[in-house]
Coordinates of C-alpha atoms and ligand atoms in Angstrom, one line a residue:
M1 CA 19.5 2.6 11.1
T2 CA 15.8 3.0 12.8
V3 CA 13.1 3.3 10.6
A4 CA 12.5 6.5 12.1
A5 CA 16.0 7.7 11.6
R6 CA 15.6 6.0 7.5
I7 CA 12.2 7.3 7.6
A8 CA 13.4 11.5 8.4
T9 CA 16.5 10.3 6.7
S10 CA 14.4 9.7 3.1
A11 CA 12.4 13.3 4.0
A12 CA 15.4 15.8 4.2
L13 CA 17.2 14.0 1.3
L14 CA 13.4 14.9 -0.7
I15 CA 14.1 18.4 1.1
L16 CA 17.0 19.2 0.7
L17 CA 17.7 18.6 -3.4
L18 CA 14.1 20.1 -3.1
V19 CA 15.6 23.3 -1.6
A20 CA 18.5 23.3 -3.9
A21 CA 16.8 23.3 -6.9
L22 CA 14.6 25.8 -6.1
S23 CA 17.7 28.1 -4.8
Y24 CA 19.1 27.6 -8.2
H25 CA 16.0 28.8 -9.6
L26 CA 15.9 32.2 -8.2
A27 CA 18.9 32.2 -8.9
V28 CA 18.5 31.7 -12.9
V29 CA 15.6 34.6 -12.3
H30 CA 17.5 36.6 -10.4
R31 CA 20.3 36.5 -12.8
L32 CA 17.9 37.1 -15.6
A33 CA 16.2 40.2 -13.6
A34 CA 19.5 41.7 -14.3
S35 CA 19.7 40.7 -17.8
N36 CA 16.1 42.0 -18.4
R37 CA 17.0 45.5 -16.8
A38 CA 20.7 46.7 -18.4
I39 CA 19.0 45.5 -22.2
S40 CA 16.1 48.7 -20.8
T41 CA 17.7 50.3 -19.2
H42 CA 21.3 50.6 -20.3
Q43 CA 21.7 49.3 -23.8
V44 CA 17.8 51.5 -24.8
R45 CA 19.1 54.4 -23.5
L46 CA 22.5 54.4 -25.9
V47 CA 20.4 53.6 -29.1
V48 CA 17.8 57.0 -27.5
L49 CA 20.8 58.7 -27.7
T50 CA 22.7 57.2 -31.1
L51 CA 19.4 58.4 -32.6
E52 CA 19.3 62.5 -30.7
Q53 CA 22.7 62.8 -32.0
L54 CA 21.7 61.3 -36.3
A55 CA 19.2 64.3 -35.2
M56 CA 21.1 66.3 -34.0
I57 CA 23.6 66.2 -36.3
D58 CA 21.1 67.5 -39.9
H59 CA 20.0 70.5 -37.0
I60 CA 23.1 71.1 -37.2
E61 CA 24.2 71.7 -40.9
E62 CA 20.4 73.1 -41.1
S63 CA 21.4 75.6 -38.6
A64 CA 25.2 76.1 -40.5
R65 CA 23.8 76.6 -44.4
K66 CA 21.1 79.6 -41.8
L67 CA 24.5 81.2 -40.7
A68 CA 25.9 81.4 -44.1
A69 CA 23.3 82.4 -46.3
T70 CA 21.5 84.9 -43.7
G71 CA 24.3 85.6 -42.4
D72 CA 22.2 86.6 -39.1
P73 CA 24.0 86.0 -35.4
G74 CA 20.6 84.0 -34.3
Y75 CA 22.0 80.9 -36.8
G76 CA 25.0 82.1 -35.0
E77 CA 24.4 81.4 -32.3
Q78 CA 22.8 78.8 -32.5
L79 CA 25.1 76.6 -34.4
T80 CA 27.4 76.9 -31.5
N81 CA 24.9 75.5 -28.9
R82 CA 24.0 72.9 -31.2
I83 CA 27.4 72.0 -32.0
M84 CA 27.9 72.2 -27.3
T85 CA 24.7 69.8 -26.9
F86 CA 26.4 67.7 -29.7
E87 CA 29.7 67.3 -27.3
S88 CA 28.1 67.0 -24.3
A89 CA 26.0 63.9 -26.0
L90 CA 29.3 62.6 -26.9
R91 CA 31.1 62.4 -23.8
R92 CA 28.2 60.5 -21.8
L93 CA 28.6 57.9 -24.5
S94 CA 31.6 57.5 -23.9
S95 CA 31.0 57.5 -20.5
F96 CA 29.1 54.2 -21.4
D97 CA 30.1 50.7 -20.6
V98 CA 29.9 49.5 -23.6
A99 CA 30.9 46.7 -26.3
D100 CA 33.7 46.8 -28.1
S101 CA 31.4 47.0 -31.2
E102 CA 29.9 49.7 -29.5
R103 CA 33.8 51.0 -28.6
A104 CA 35.0 51.7 -31.8
A105 CA 32.6 53.0 -33.0
I106 CA 32.2 55.4 -30.3
H107 CA 35.7 55.7 -31.5
R108 CA 35.0 56.3 -35.1
L109 CA 32.7 59.0 -34.8
G110 CA 34.8 61.6 -32.2
G111 CA 37.3 61.5 -34.8
E112 CA 35.0 62.5 -37.5
W113 CA 33.5 65.2 -34.9
R114 CA 37.0 66.6 -34.3
R115 CA 36.8 66.7 -38.6
F116 CA 34.0 68.2 -38.7
L117 CA 35.0 71.4 -36.2
A118 CA 38.3 71.6 -37.8
Q119 CA 36.9 72.1 -41.2
L120 CA 33.7 74.3 -40.0
P121 CA 35.0 77.9 -39.4
A122 CA 34.4 79.7 -36.6
P123 CA 30.4 81.1 -36.3
G124 CA 31.7 84.2 -37.0
D125 CA 33.6 84.0 -39.4
L126 CA 30.3 83.7 -41.5
L127 CA 28.0 86.5 -40.4
S128 CA 27.0 89.5 -42.8
G129 CA 30.0 91.5 -42.4
T130 CA 30.7 88.1 -45.6
A131 CA 30.3 88.1 -49.0
P132 CA 27.2 86.0 -48.4
A133 CA 29.2 83.6 -52.1
E134 CA 32.8 84.3 -49.8
R135 CA 30.4 82.8 -46.4
A136 CA 29.4 79.5 -48.3
R137 CA 32.6 78.9 -50.1
R138 CA 34.1 79.0 -46.3
L139 CA 31.0 76.6 -44.7
G140 CA 31.5 73.7 -47.7
G141 CA 35.3 72.9 -46.4
G142 CA 32.3 71.6 -43.3
L143 CA 29.6 70.7 -44.8
A144 CA 31.8 67.8 -47.0
R145 CA 33.0 66.3 -43.9
L146 CA 28.8 65.7 -42.6
G147 CA 28.0 62.9 -44.9
D148 CA 31.1 60.9 -43.7
L149 CA 30.2 62.1 -39.3
R150 CA 26.1 61.4 -40.7
S151 CA 27.6 57.1 -42.1
A152 CA 30.0 57.4 -37.9
A153 CA 26.1 57.8 -36.8
Q154 CA 24.9 55.3 -38.6
E155 CA 26.6 53.1 -37.5
L156 CA 27.3 53.6 -33.9
V157 CA 23.3 52.7 -34.2
A158 CA 23.4 50.1 -35.9
A159 CA 26.6 48.3 -34.0
A160 CA 24.0 49.5 -30.3
N161 CA 21.1 47.9 -32.4
Q162 CA 22.7 45.1 -33.2
E163 CA 24.0 45.0 -29.8
L164 CA 20.8 45.6 -27.9
S165 CA 19.1 42.3 -30.2
H166 CA 22.9 40.0 -28.7
Q167 CA 21.6 40.7 -25.3
G168 CA 18.4 40.2 -26.4
E169 CA 19.3 35.9 -27.8
R170 CA 21.9 36.0 -24.9
A171 CA 19.2 36.5 -22.3
E172 CA 17.0 34.0 -23.9
S173 CA 19.2 31.5 -24.9
A174 CA 19.9 31.9 -21.1
R175 CA 16.5 31.6 -19.9
R176 CA 15.9 28.1 -22.2
G177 CA 19.5 26.5 -20.6
S178 CA 18.2 28.1 -17.2
E179 CA 14.7 26.6 -17.4
R180 CA 16.6 23.3 -18.5
W181 CA 18.5 22.7 -16.1
V182 CA 15.8 23.8 -13.3
L183 CA 14.4 21.1 -15.3
A184 CA 16.6 18.2 -14.9
V185 CA 17.6 19.5 -11.0
F186 CA 14.2 18.9 -10.7
A187 CA 13.9 15.6 -12.3
V188 CA 16.8 14.2 -10.4
A189 CA 15.1 15.6 -7.0
L190 CA 12.3 13.7 -7.3
L191 CA 14.3 10.2 -8.6
S192 CA 16.2 10.4 -6.2
G193 CA 13.3 11.7 -3.9
S194 CA 11.1 8.6 -5.0
V195 CA 14.6 6.2 -4.7
A196 CA 14.2 7.1 -0.9
V197 CA 10.9 7.1 0.0
A198 CA 10.5 2.9 -1.9
L199 CA 13.5 2.1 0.4
A200 CA 11.8 3.8 3.6
I201 CA 8.6 2.3 2.8
R202 CA 10.5 -1.8 1.8
A203 CA 11.8 -1.1 4.6
I204 CA 8.7 -1.4 6.7
Q205 CA 6.8 -3.6 4.6
R206 CA 8.7 -6.2 4.5
P207 CA 8.7 -7.2 8.5
L208 CA 5.0 -5.9 8.2
R209 CA 3.8 -8.5 6.4
R210 CA 6.0 -11.1 8.0
L211 CA 4.7 -9.9 12.0
I212 CA 0.9 -10.2 10.4
E213 CA 1.9 -12.7 9.0
A214 CA 3.1 -14.4 12.2
T215 CA 0.6 -12.7 14.5
G216 CA -1.7 -15.0 11.9
R217 CA -0.1 -18.3 12.7
I218 CA -1.0 -16.8 16.7
A219 CA -4.5 -16.8 15.6
E220 CA -4.2 -20.2 15.0
Q221 CA -2.5 -21.5 16.9
S222 CA 0.7 -22.7 15.8
Y223 CA 4.0 -21.7 17.1
D224 CA 6.2 -23.0 14.6
F225 CA 8.0 -20.2 13.3
E226 CA 11.3 -17.1 14.6
L227 CA 10.8 -14.4 13.4
E228 CA 13.9 -12.8 11.5
T229 CA 16.1 -10.2 14.5
H230 CA 18.6 -9.2 12.4
G231 CA 19.6 -5.5 12.3
E232 CA 18.4 -2.7 15.2
D233 CA 15.8 -1.1 14.1
E234 CA 12.8 -0.7 16.2
F235 CA 11.3 -4.2 13.6
A236 CA 14.4 -6.5 15.1
R237 CA 13.0 -5.7 18.6
L238 CA 9.6 -6.0 17.7
S239 CA 10.5 -9.5 16.2
A240 CA 12.6 -10.8 18.6
A241 CA 9.6 -9.2 21.8
F242 CA 7.7 -11.0 19.0
N243 CA 9.0 -14.4 18.9
E244 CA 9.8 -14.3 22.7
M245 CA 5.5 -14.2 23.1
A246 CA 5.4 -16.8 20.8
K247 CA 7.2 -19.2 23.1
R248 CA 5.9 -18.7 26.3
L249 CA 2.4 -18.7 24.2
A250 CA 3.9 -22.3 22.7
E251 CA 4.4 -23.2 26.6
L252 CA 1.2 -22.3 27.8
D253 CA -0.3 -24.6 25.0
E254 CA 1.6 -26.7 26.1
V255 CA 1.5 -26.7 29.6
K256 CA -2.8 -26.7 29.6
R257 CA -2.8 -29.3 26.9
N258 CA -0.6 -32.2 29.1
L259 CA -3.0 -30.6 32.5
L260 CA -6.6 -31.6 29.8
S261 CA -4.6 -34.9 28.6
H262 CA -4.3 -35.9 32.2
V263 CA -7.6 -34.0 33.9
S264 CA -9.6 -36.4 31.8
H265 CA -7.1 -39.3 32.1
E266 CA -7.9 -39.1 35.8
L267 CA -11.4 -38.3 35.1
Q268 CA -12.0 -41.7 32.9
T269 CA -11.4 -44.7 35.4
P270 CA -13.8 -42.9 38.0
L271 CA -16.5 -42.1 35.8
A272 CA -16.6 -45.1 35.0
S273 CA -17.1 -47.0 37.7
I274 CA -19.8 -44.2 38.8
Q275 CA -22.0 -45.3 35.8
E276 CA -21.4 -49.3 36.2
S277 CA -22.1 -48.7 39.5
H278 CA -25.7 -47.1 38.7
L279 CA -26.0 -49.3 36.0
L280 CA -26.1 -52.4 38.4
L281 CA -28.4 -50.3 41.2
L282 CA -31.1 -48.9 37.8
D283 CA -30.4 -53.6 37.2
G284 CA -31.4 -54.2 40.9
L285 CA -28.2 -56.1 41.9
A286 CA -29.0 -53.9 45.5
G287 CA -32.3 -54.9 45.7
P288 CA -35.8 -53.3 44.8
L289 CA -35.5 -49.8 43.8
T290 CA -38.5 -47.1 43.9
A291 CA -39.9 -45.3 41.1
E292 CA -38.4 -42.2 42.3
Q293 CA -34.5 -44.1 43.3
R294 CA -34.3 -45.4 39.5
H295 CA -35.2 -42.8 38.0
L296 CA -33.0 -40.6 39.8
L297 CA -30.6 -42.8 39.3
E298 CA -31.3 -43.1 35.3
L299 CA -31.4 -38.9 35.3
D300 CA -27.4 -39.8 37.2
V301 CA -26.4 -42.4 34.3
A302 CA -27.7 -39.8 31.3
S303 CA -25.5 -36.9 33.8
C304 CA -22.7 -39.5 33.1
E305 CA -23.0 -40.6 29.5
R306 CA -22.9 -36.4 29.1
L307 CA -20.0 -36.3 31.6
G308 CA -18.1 -39.4 29.2
R309 CA -18.7 -37.5 26.0
L310 CA -17.8 -34.1 26.8
I311 CA -14.1 -37.0 28.5
S312 CA -13.6 -39.0 25.1
N313 CA -13.3 -35.0 23.7
L314 CA -11.0 -33.9 25.7
L315 CA -8.8 -36.5 25.3
E316 CA -9.3 -37.0 21.8
R317 CA -8.1 -33.6 21.6
S318 CA -4.8 -33.5 22.6
R319 CA -4.1 -36.6 21.0
L320 CA -4.7 -34.3 17.8
D321 CA -2.7 -32.3 19.9
A322 CA 0.1 -34.2 20.8
G323 CA -0.2 -36.4 16.8
S324 CA -0.4 -39.5 18.4
L325 CA -4.3 -39.9 16.9
S326 CA -3.5 -43.1 14.2
Y327 CA -6.1 -43.8 11.4
E328 CA -6.1 -46.8 9.7
I329 CA -8.0 -46.6 6.6
A330 CA -10.1 -48.8 4.4
E331 CA -12.7 -49.3 2.8
H332 CA -16.2 -49.1 4.5
D333 CA -19.6 -48.9 3.7
L334 CA -20.6 -45.1 5.3
G335 CA -24.7 -46.0 5.2
A336 CA -23.7 -49.3 7.5
V337 CA -21.7 -47.0 9.6
A338 CA -24.3 -43.7 9.6
R339 CA -26.7 -46.4 11.2
A340 CA -24.7 -46.9 13.3
T341 CA -24.3 -44.1 14.8
V342 CA -27.9 -42.3 14.0
N343 CA -28.8 -45.9 15.9
E344 CA -26.6 -45.1 19.4
V345 CA -27.4 -41.4 19.4
A346 CA -32.2 -42.4 18.5
A347 CA -32.5 -43.4 21.8
R348 CA -31.8 -39.4 22.8
A349 CA -33.7 -38.2 20.9
E350 CA -36.8 -40.0 22.2
E351 CA -36.0 -39.2 25.0
A352 CA -35.5 -35.3 24.1
G353 CA -39.3 -35.4 22.0
L354 CA -37.4 -35.3 18.7
L355 CA -37.9 -37.4 15.7
L356 CA -34.5 -38.2 14.2
V357 CA -35.1 -39.1 9.9
S358 CA -32.1 -41.1 8.0
D359 CA -31.6 -40.6 3.9
L360 CA -29.7 -43.6 3.8
P361 CA -28.4 -45.7 0.6
R362 CA -30.0 -49.3 0.8
E363 CA -27.3 -50.0 -1.5
P364 CA -23.1 -50.4 0.8
L365 CA -22.0 -46.8 -0.2
L366 CA -17.9 -47.8 -0.3
V367 CA -15.1 -45.1 0.9
P368 CA -12.0 -45.5 2.2
C369 CA -11.9 -43.8 5.8
D370 CA -11.0 -44.8 9.6
R371 CA -15.1 -45.7 10.0
E372 CA -14.2 -45.6 13.8
R373 CA -13.1 -42.1 12.7
I374 CA -16.0 -40.9 10.5
G375 CA -19.0 -43.1 13.4
Q376 CA -17.0 -40.2 15.8
V377 CA -17.9 -36.8 13.6
L378 CA -21.8 -38.1 12.6
R379 CA -21.9 -38.7 16.6
N380 CA -21.2 -35.7 17.3
L381 CA -22.7 -33.8 14.9
L382 CA -26.2 -35.6 15.9
D383 CA -25.4 -34.9 19.4
N384 CA -25.3 -31.0 18.9
A385 CA -28.4 -31.6 16.4
V386 CA -29.4 -32.9 19.4
K387 CA -28.5 -30.6 22.3
Y388 CA -29.7 -27.7 20.2
S389 CA -32.5 -28.1 19.2
S390 CA -36.4 -28.1 20.5
A391 CA -38.5 -31.2 21.9
G392 CA -40.8 -31.1 18.8
G393 CA -37.8 -30.6 16.5
R394 CA -37.2 -32.7 13.4
I395 CA -33.4 -34.2 12.8
E396 CA -32.7 -35.2 9.5
V397 CA -29.5 -37.9 8.8
S398 CA -28.7 -38.2 4.6
L399 CA -25.7 -40.0 2.5
R400 CA -25.0 -39.3 -1.4
M401 CA -22.1 -39.4 -3.9
A402 CA -22.1 -36.2 -5.0
P403 CA -19.9 -35.9 -8.7
A404 CA -18.8 -32.8 -7.5
P405 CA -18.3 -30.7 -4.8
P406 CA -22.2 -28.7 -3.4
A407 CA -22.5 -25.6 -5.1
G408 CA -23.2 -23.6 -1.5
M409 CA -19.7 -24.8 -0.3
P410 CA -17.7 -22.5 1.0
E411 CA -14.7 -21.2 -1.3
H412 CA -12.1 -22.0 2.4
S413 CA -13.8 -25.8 1.7
R414 CA -13.8 -26.2 -1.4
A415 CA -10.0 -25.0 -1.5
A416 CA -9.3 -27.4 1.3
I417 CA -11.0 -31.1 0.0
E418 CA -8.2 -33.2 -2.0
N419 CA -10.0 -34.3 -5.6
N420 CA -9.0 -37.3 -6.7
G421 CA -12.6 -38.8 -8.3
A422 CA -16.3 -38.6 -7.4
F423 CA -17.1 -37.0 -3.5
V424 CA -20.0 -38.7 -1.0
L425 CA -21.6 -36.0 0.9
L426 CA -23.0 -36.9 5.0
E427 CA -25.5 -34.3 6.8
V428 CA -27.0 -33.3 9.6
A429 CA -29.7 -30.6 9.0
D430 CA -32.0 -29.9 12.4
E431 CA -34.6 -27.3 13.6
G432 CA -33.0 -25.5 16.3
P433 CA -31.4 -21.9 16.5
G434 CA -28.1 -22.5 13.9
V435 CA -25.1 -20.7 13.2
P436 CA -25.1 -17.0 12.8
A437 CA -23.4 -16.4 9.8
A438 CA -21.0 -14.7 11.0
E439 CA -19.8 -17.3 13.2
R440 CA -20.8 -19.9 10.3
E441 CA -16.6 -20.4 10.1
R442 CA -15.4 -19.3 14.0
I443 CA -16.8 -22.7 15.8
F444 CA -14.8 -25.2 13.5
E445 CA -12.3 -23.1 16.3
R446 CA -11.1 -24.8 19.9
F447 CA -12.7 -23.9 22.3
Y448 CA -15.3 -21.0 20.5
R449 CA -18.7 -21.2 21.3
A450 CA -21.9 -18.9 18.9
Q451 CA -23.1 -15.9 21.2
R452 CA -26.7 -16.3 22.3
G453 CA -27.3 -14.6 25.2
S454 CA -27.4 -15.9 28.2
G455 CA -28.1 -19.7 29.4
G456 CA -29.1 -22.6 26.5
P457 CA -27.4 -26.0 25.9
S458 CA -24.2 -26.1 27.6
G459 CA -20.3 -27.7 26.2
V460 CA -16.6 -26.8 25.9
G461 CA -16.7 -26.0 22.1
L462 CA -14.3 -28.9 21.2
G463 CA -16.8 -31.1 19.5
L464 CA -16.0 -29.8 15.8
A465 CA -13.0 -28.7 15.7
I466 CA -12.3 -32.2 15.9
C467 CA -15.3 -32.9 13.2
R468 CA -12.7 -30.1 11.3
D469 CA -9.6 -32.3 12.1
L470 CA -10.4 -35.8 11.0
V471 CA -12.5 -34.9 8.1
E472 CA -9.7 -32.9 6.6
A473 CA -6.9 -35.3 7.7
H474 CA -9.3 -38.0 4.9
G475 CA -9.4 -35.2 3.0
G476 CA -12.4 -33.6 3.1
A477 CA -14.1 -30.2 4.0
I478 CA -16.5 -30.0 6.8
W479 CA -18.7 -26.9 7.1
A480 CA -21.6 -24.8 8.2
S481 CA -25.0 -23.8 6.2
A482 CA -29.1 -22.7 7.1
N483 CA -31.3 -24.7 6.9
S484 CA -34.6 -24.5 5.7
P485 CA -36.7 -22.9 7.1
V486 CA -34.8 -22.7 10.3
G487 CA -31.9 -24.4 12.3
S488 CA -28.7 -25.5 10.6
R489 CA -27.6 -27.9 8.4
F490 CA -24.0 -29.5 8.6
Q491 CA -22.3 -31.5 6.3
V492 CA -19.6 -33.7 5.2
L493 CA -17.9 -34.1 2.2
L494 CA -15.7 -36.8 1.8
P495 CA -13.3 -38.1 -1.1
A496 CA -15.3 -41.8 -2.3
G497 CA -11.8 -42.1 -3.5
V498 CA -8.0 -43.6 -1.9
P499 CA -7.2 -40.1 -0.5
E500 CA -2.8 -39.3 -1.4
R501 CA -0.8 -39.1 1.2
R502 CA -1.1 -35.2 2.5
P503 CA 0.2 -33.8 5.8
A504 CA -1.6 -34.3 8.7
P505 CA -3.2 -31.7 10.0
A506 CA -2.5 -30.4 13.3
G507 CA -1.3 -33.2 15.1
A508 CA -2.7 -35.5 13.3
L509 CA -1.1 -38.6 11.4
A510 CA -1.6 -39.9 7.4
A511 CA -3.5 -42.6 6.7
G512 CA -2.1 -46.2 8.7
E513 CA 1.0 -44.6 9.9
Q514 CA 0.6 -46.2 14.0
P515 CA 2.3 -43.7 17.1
Ligands
ADP1 P1 -20.1 -27.1 21.9 O1 -21.6 -27.5 21.5 O2 -19.3 -28.1 23.3 O3 -19.8 -25.7 22.5 P2 -18.8 -27.9 19.5 O4 -18.1 -27.7 19.5 O5 -19.6 -28.9 19.5 O6 -18.5 -27.3 20.6 O7 -19.9 -26.6 18.8 C1 -19.5 -25.4 19.0 C2 -20.4 -24.1 18.7 O8 -21.3 -24.2 17.7 C3 -21.6 -24.5 19.4 O9 -21.2 -23.4 20.9 C4 -23.0 -23.8 19.2 O10 -23.2 -22.8 19.3 C5 -22.9 -24.4 17.5 N1 -23.6 -25.1 16.9 C6 -22.8 -26.1 16.6 N2 -23.6 -27.3 16.5 C7 -25.4 -26.7 16.2 C8 -26.5 -27.3 15.7 N3 -27.5 -28.1 15.4 N4 -27.0 -26.0 15.9 C9 -27.1 -24.8 16.2 N5 -25.8 -24.4 16.9 C10 -24.2 -25.4 16.4

C-alpha cells in the first residue's frame, strides 16, 4: 500500500467512526425528544382530564343535591349538562392510547359510571311536583354509588400519575444508556483512529529515519550501505533510487581517487627531476649565475617545493582512501620528532618574516606512534601556519603531557579519543586570520576550504583531512580553536599509553599492519 493510501485509509477510518458515533448520538437525542413530547402532550393531558373528571363528580353531586332540595328545573338542566360533559370526557379518555393499568382503570370508571347512572333518577323525577322527602329518597340510590365512582376516578388518577413517573424513569434510563453508548462509541473511534494514525506515522518514520541516516553517510562520503527496498510504496521507490545514486557516487568517487592518484604519481617524477636540475644549476654546475638568474632559480625551487607538498598530500590522501597506508607504531620521543619538523619549516618561516618559537620538553617524551605520520601531521599544521600568517606574525609550537583532555576540547573529539591513561598535547598557534567558529569543524573535511573572500593562499583543502585521519588512527583527536588575541590554535591530543587496536578510519590500516 502506498504511503498516501495509508494516510488516506487511516483518516477515512477515523472520520467513519466519528460519523457513526455522531449519527448514533443524534438518533438517541431524537428518541429522547420523542419520548419527552409523548410525556408532555399525551400523558400530561390524560392526568389533567382525569383530575377534571374527579372534580366533575363533585359538581354532579352538588347539582343533584340542589335539584333534590329545591326541585328547581334550572338545577335539573345543570345536572343534565354535567352528566353529558362527564360522558364526553369519558369517551375521550377511552380513545387515548394508554398503558394497560390505565386502560383497566378507565374501564372500571366506565363501569362505575354506568352503575351510577342506573341508580340516578331522571332529572324530571326530582322536580318541584314531587315532595322533597320523596325526591331525597329517589336520589339516595344514586348518591350511594358516588363513593365507588370517586374511588374509580382516583384509581385512574393514581394509574395515570404512576405511568407518568414510569415514563420519566424510562426516559432517564434511556438517556443514561445512550450516554454510555455514545461514550463507548467515541472511545472506540478515538482509540482505533489513534492506532491507525500511529501506524501510518510509524510506516513513514522508519524509512524516513533510514533515509536521513543514509544521507548523513553520503555527506561523510561513505557509500557502503544498502537501503531496504521491500514493498511498493513511495519509500521503497525512493530507497531504490537512493541506492542507485549512492552506487553512482561511489563509482565517481573511485574514478576521482584513481585519477588523483595517477596524475599525482605521474607528476612526482618529472617534478623531482626539474627540482634536481634547478639545484644543480644553483650549485653552479653549468657555469656561474648572475644574481638575477640565481633569484629566478630560487623562486622556481620554492614553487617546486610547494608543488611537491601538494602532490605528496594528494598521494597520501589516495593511499588513505585505498587503505594502502601502513603504520609502524613504536615508542618515539615526540619532542625529538617535533624538533626535527620545526627545523624543517624554520627556514621557510624566516623567509616569510615570521617568528617561529617552540616550547618542547628537554627530557624525552616517549609516545607510541608512527613517527613519520605524526611528523607529517605537525608539518601540515606548521605549513598552514606559515601559509596563512602575515609577515611579522608569531608561530608557537608546544608539546606537553596532559593528565586529561583539555577543557576546551569539542564534545565529538572527546568521544573519539581512546582514553587509556595520560595524554600528550601538541599545539600549533599562529597570529594569522584565524578560522571562523562555524567552520572550525568543516575545515577537517576533504577539499573544504574556509570562506574568506577572493584571494588568499592557494591550496586544495586536503592537509587537515589527512591530519585528522592520521591522528585518529593513533586513537587521538585533532581540533581547531581561536588563538588569543588573534589567529588560530590547532591542538592534537594523543594517548600517551599504547593504543588498543582500533578499527582503522576510512581506508587506514591499524598499527603495524602491512597493506
Ligand atoms: P589548504 O590549506 O590546502 O586549503 P587544509 O586542509 O590544510 O587545506 O586547510 C583547510 C582550510 O583550513 C584552509 O583552506 C584554511 O581556510 C583553513 N586553515 C588551515 N590552517 C589555517 C591557519 N593556520 N590559519 C587560518 N586558516 C587555516
